Tab-separated table of C-alpha atoms in Angstrom:
chain	number	residue	atom	x	y	z
A	1	ASP	CA	171.993	207.752	94.211
A	2	LEU	CA	170.816	204.361	92.931
A	3	PRO	CA	173.189	202.178	95.037
A	4	ALA	CA	172.054	203.934	98.230
A	5	PHE	CA	168.419	203.494	97.218
A	6	VAL	CA	168.937	199.764	96.595
A	7	THR	CA	170.690	199.432	99.955
A	8	GLU	CA	167.745	201.101	101.676
A	9	LEU	CA	165.301	198.749	99.926
A	10	ASP	CA	167.372	195.767	101.078
A	11	HIS	CA	167.281	197.096	104.633
A	12	HIS	CA	163.494	197.438	104.578
A	13	SER	CA	163.126	193.981	103.036
A	14	GLU	CA	165.282	192.341	105.681
A	15	ALA	CA	163.486	194.153	108.505
A	16	GLN	CA	159.943	193.262	107.482
A	17	HIS	CA	159.735	190.433	110.014
A	18	ALA	CA	160.309	190.510	113.752
A	19	PRO	CA	163.862	189.644	114.869
A	20	ALA	CA	164.281	186.018	115.899
A	21	ALA	CA	166.651	186.802	118.770
A	22	ASP	CA	165.822	185.704	122.315
A	23	ALA	CA	164.966	189.235	123.366
A	24	VAL	CA	162.136	191.688	123.954
A	25	THR	CA	161.087	193.819	120.988
A	26	LEU	CA	159.508	197.197	121.763
A	27	SER	CA	157.172	198.369	119.034
A	28	SER	CA	154.356	200.818	118.433
A	29	LEU	CA	151.079	199.511	117.023
A	30	HIS	CA	151.848	201.228	113.727
A	31	SER	CA	155.309	199.716	113.336
A	32	ALA	CA	154.067	196.235	114.348
A	33	LYS	CA	152.139	195.849	111.088
A	34	GLY	CA	153.241	192.742	109.222
A	35	LEU	CA	155.186	191.325	112.188
A	36	GLU	CA	154.380	188.388	114.459
A	37	TRP	CA	155.594	187.174	117.857
A	38	GLN	CA	154.833	184.139	120.040
A	39	VAL	CA	153.863	186.405	122.960
A	40	VAL	CA	152.572	189.965	122.723
A	41	PHE	CA	151.989	192.446	125.559
A	42	ILE	CA	149.852	195.500	124.781
A	43	VAL	CA	150.089	198.035	127.602
A	44	GLY	CA	148.108	201.189	128.247
A	45	CYS	CA	144.725	199.745	127.241
A	46	SER	CA	142.784	202.681	128.653
A	47	ASP	CA	140.524	205.339	127.172
A	48	GLY	CA	142.631	208.246	126.049
A	49	LEU	CA	145.260	205.885	124.682
A	50	LEU	CA	142.997	203.297	123.029
A	51	PRO	CA	141.452	205.208	121.363
A	52	LEU	CA	143.624	208.298	121.534
A	53	SER	CA	141.907	211.254	123.164
A	54	ASN	CA	142.241	213.355	119.987
A	55	ALA	CA	140.366	210.799	117.866
A	56	ASP	CA	136.980	212.508	117.615
A	57	SER	CA	135.281	211.570	114.348
A	58	PRO	CA	133.721	208.130	113.681
A	59	ASP	CA	136.357	207.467	111.003
A	60	GLU	CA	139.176	208.272	113.419
A	61	ILE	CA	137.641	206.018	116.075
A	62	GLU	CA	137.352	203.148	113.584
A	63	GLU	CA	140.954	203.660	112.497
A	64	GLU	CA	142.010	203.361	116.152
A	65	ARG	CA	139.934	200.182	116.471
A	66	ARG	CA	141.580	198.673	113.387
A	67	LEU	CA	144.994	199.596	114.746
A	68	LEU	CA	144.252	197.790	118.015
A	69	TYR	CA	143.097	194.761	116.015
A	70	VAL	CA	146.414	194.766	114.175
A	71	GLY	CA	148.279	194.813	117.488
A	72	MET	CA	146.213	192.006	119.015
A	73	THR	CA	146.648	189.759	115.983
A	74	ARG	CA	150.458	190.018	116.152
A	75	ALA	CA	150.382	187.294	118.844
A	76	LYS	CA	150.864	183.706	117.649
A	77	SER	CA	150.209	182.013	121.016
A	78	TYR	CA	149.653	184.436	123.911
A	79	LEU	CA	148.219	187.940	124.148
A	80	HIS	CA	148.399	190.012	127.349
A	81	LEU	CA	146.448	193.269	127.701
A	82	SER	CA	147.100	195.620	130.629
A	83	TRP	CA	146.097	199.062	131.844
A	84	ALA	CA	146.472	201.261	134.921
A	85	ARG	CA	143.918	203.300	136.858
A	86	ALA	CA	146.550	205.995	137.483
A	87	ARG	CA	149.330	207.410	135.332
A	88	GLN	CA	151.872	206.907	138.124
A	89	PRO	CA	151.925	205.369	141.638
A	90	GLY	CA	149.958	207.531	144.046
A	91	GLY	CA	148.386	209.531	141.250
A	92	ARG	CA	144.702	210.185	140.616
A	93	GLU	CA	142.901	206.983	139.704
A	94	ASN	CA	140.668	208.409	137.013
A	95	ARG	CA	141.480	206.216	134.050
A	96	GLU	CA	138.957	203.815	132.535
A	97	PHE	CA	139.478	200.582	130.634
A	98	SER	CA	139.393	200.985	126.840
A	99	LYS	CA	135.853	201.005	125.467
A	100	PHE	CA	137.153	198.812	122.641
A	101	LEU	CA	137.754	195.979	125.125
A	102	VAL	CA	135.076	196.239	127.829
A	103	THR	CA	132.956	193.606	126.079
A	104	LEU	CA	135.841	191.224	125.377
A	105	ARG	CA	134.601	187.667	125.697
A	106	ASP	CA	136.347	184.328	125.950
A	107	SER	CA	135.717	181.239	123.831
A	108	THR	CA	132.638	180.293	125.895
A	109	GLY	CA	130.950	183.635	125.235
A	110	GLN	CA	131.387	184.786	128.835
A	111	LEU	CA	132.942	188.120	129.785
A	112	VAL	CA	136.616	187.600	130.559
A	113	ASP	CA	137.341	187.814	134.301
A	114	GLY	CA	138.445	191.286	135.342
A	115	LEU	CA	136.615	193.016	132.484
A	116	ASP	CA	133.093	192.924	133.878
A	117	GLY	CA	133.355	195.931	136.169
A	118	ASP	CA	135.035	194.197	139.121
A	119	GLU	CA	138.384	195.955	138.959
A	120	SER	CA	139.711	194.242	142.081
A	121	ARG	CA	139.916	190.916	140.319
A	122	GLY	CA	142.814	189.832	138.169
A	123	SER	CA	142.489	188.707	134.594
A	124	VAL	CA	142.169	184.957	134.145
A	125	HIS	CA	141.993	183.995	130.509
A	126	ARG	CA	140.528	180.613	129.689
A	127	GLY	CA	141.795	178.840	126.590
A	128	SER	CA	139.668	177.239	123.925
A	129	GLY	CA	140.747	173.710	124.826
A	130	ARG	CA	141.850	173.043	121.275
A	131	ALA	CA	145.246	171.510	120.751
A	132	ARG	CA	147.664	173.721	118.906
A	133	THR	CA	149.640	172.518	115.948
A	134	GLU	CA	153.231	172.402	117.144
A	135	ARG	CA	155.939	173.048	114.610
A	136	LYS	CA	158.863	170.693	114.632
A	137	LYS	CA	162.207	172.279	115.324
A	138	ARG	CA	164.337	172.391	112.220
A	139	GLY	CA	167.924	173.237	111.446
A	140	PRO	CA	168.998	176.295	109.469
A	141	ALA	CA	166.751	176.939	106.480
A	142	MET	CA	168.371	176.072	103.160
A	143	CYS	CA	167.638	177.398	99.685
A	144	ARG	CA	165.692	174.755	97.781
A	145	THR	CA	167.401	175.841	94.541
A	146	CYS	CA	171.108	176.213	95.341
A	147	GLY	CA	171.293	174.634	98.807
A	148	LYS	CA	172.874	177.627	100.539
A	149	GLY	CA	171.794	178.769	103.998
A	150	LEU	CA	169.085	181.425	104.062
A	151	VAL	CA	170.045	184.530	106.037
A	152	THR	CA	167.234	187.085	105.849
A	153	ALA	CA	163.622	186.685	106.948
A	154	PRO	CA	162.173	187.247	103.430
A	155	GLU	CA	164.484	184.539	102.071
A	156	ARG	CA	163.389	182.116	104.780
A	157	SER	CA	159.757	182.895	103.980
A	158	LEU	CA	160.305	182.166	100.289
A	159	GLY	CA	162.518	179.148	100.898
A	160	ARG	CA	165.142	180.353	98.411
A	161	CYS	CA	167.861	182.952	97.966
A	162	ARG	CA	166.717	186.288	96.654
A	163	THR	CA	169.091	185.875	93.692
A	164	CYS	CA	167.811	182.402	92.762
A	165	PRO	CA	165.121	182.288	90.056
A	166	SER	CA	161.484	182.240	91.082
A	167	THR	CA	159.274	179.391	89.913
A	168	TYR	CA	155.789	180.651	90.709
A	169	ASP	CA	152.805	181.053	88.389
A	170	PRO	CA	152.000	184.810	88.171
A	171	ASP	CA	148.317	184.091	87.474
A	172	GLN	CA	148.065	181.938	90.591
A	173	PHE	CA	149.784	184.640	92.640
A	174	GLU	CA	147.251	187.224	91.422
A	175	GLN	CA	144.439	184.786	92.226
A	176	LEU	CA	145.627	184.508	95.833
A	177	LYS	CA	145.944	188.295	96.082
A	178	ARG	CA	142.330	188.677	94.939
A	179	TRP	CA	141.259	186.064	97.501
A	180	ARG	CA	143.245	187.898	100.196
A	181	LEU	CA	141.529	191.169	99.287
A	182	ARG	CA	138.096	189.541	99.653
A	183	GLN	CA	139.051	188.173	103.070
A	184	ALA	CA	140.414	191.540	104.188
A	185	THR	CA	137.287	193.341	102.979
A	186	GLU	CA	134.982	190.918	104.796
A	187	ARG	CA	136.952	191.253	108.043
A	188	GLU	CA	137.530	195.005	107.628
A	189	VAL	CA	141.295	194.708	108.093
A	190	PRO	CA	144.271	195.641	105.901
A	191	ALA	CA	145.247	192.957	103.370
A	192	PHE	CA	148.622	192.290	104.988
A	193	VAL	CA	146.856	191.263	108.197
A	194	VAL	CA	145.532	188.238	106.298
A	195	PHE	CA	148.894	187.386	104.666
A	196	THR	CA	151.881	189.431	103.542
A	197	ASP	CA	152.998	189.372	99.914
A	198	ALA	CA	156.078	187.382	100.956
A	199	THR	CA	153.896	184.657	102.484
A	200	LEU	CA	151.603	184.497	99.439
A	201	LEU	CA	154.636	184.258	97.169
A	202	ALA	CA	156.042	181.424	99.288
A	203	ILE	CA	152.701	179.598	99.013
A	204	VAL	CA	152.556	179.745	95.205
A	205	GLU	CA	156.231	178.816	94.904
A	206	GLN	CA	156.108	175.847	97.272
A	207	LEU	CA	152.541	174.723	96.396
A	208	PRO	CA	151.797	172.907	99.676
A	209	ALA	CA	149.436	169.954	99.310
A	210	SER	CA	148.547	169.463	102.992
A	211	LEU	CA	147.952	171.482	106.139
A	212	GLU	CA	151.259	170.200	107.518
A	213	GLN	CA	153.154	171.519	104.497
A	214	LEU	CA	151.246	174.797	104.700
A	215	ALA	CA	152.129	175.187	108.391
A	216	ALA	CA	155.829	174.855	107.535
A	217	ILE	CA	155.732	178.147	105.609
A	218	PRO	CA	156.871	181.114	107.754
A	219	GLY	CA	154.046	183.557	108.370
A	220	ILE	CA	151.361	180.883	108.756
A	221	GLY	CA	150.743	180.264	112.439
A	222	PRO	CA	148.160	177.945	114.047
A	223	ALA	CA	145.392	180.570	113.996
A	224	LYS	CA	145.812	181.412	110.315
A	225	LEU	CA	146.237	177.750	109.459
A	226	GLU	CA	142.883	176.943	111.048
A	227	LEU	CA	141.159	179.996	109.587
A	228	TYR	CA	142.492	179.944	106.031
A	229	GLY	CA	144.288	176.612	105.536
A	230	PRO	CA	141.518	174.451	103.997
A	231	THR	CA	140.414	177.237	101.648
A	232	LEU	CA	143.983	177.889	100.514
A	233	LEU	CA	144.505	174.216	99.711
A	234	GLU	CA	141.284	174.210	97.689
A	235	LEU	CA	142.438	177.279	95.763
A	236	LEU	CA	145.812	175.717	95.029
A	237	GLY	CA	144.155	172.489	93.892
A	238	ASP	CA	141.588	174.226	91.665
A	239	PRO	CA	143.032	177.282	89.865
A	240	THR	CA	139.595	178.114	88.405
A	241	ARG	CA	138.118	179.002	91.807
């Protein structure tokens, strides 16, 4: 049934980004791939859950570690990690903090408070002191081709209606995909953790010439702007790189 298949593809396309509603989104680490929120809470950060108790082989342990990395990098501004010594109030307190996180350090290189073995202390996370790039509030996104309002998240990422013609250079798009693969390989993360295809397509269509223009593209938060922004602008300015 081709119409039903197309409808299902449209549904998946429209759901690839987190909902923008003023609400709480519950998600598993697996289903959070490709999404991003201002604030992320990851609960249950204890051995047996992170990693799962049935993850025995080195490959399975590394897969669990990568999955946790995906979850932690879904946060644009704030990340909260929590765990409990007991499964329920009054239960046996035999749980331990996840071995993936016991050596978590802040920007100064010091162990984060509450993770150094003193379980009676709360977690106090110190920031880096660097000013964040604040995005200006804008009205409804409009298609740069026909001027209509953009409804779905993929359309807002691209800056145009899905039915409007694309203007990107396919060679430049492939160049950015190769660059993304190199970054993902170096960091040992899936390629979409660096940038999704929709974000890369928006970059080659809009061809930003400054960090400010790059930051205006959905999917590029302050952290990614700082990490990848200058290199992306160099790539866009010199197609031979």
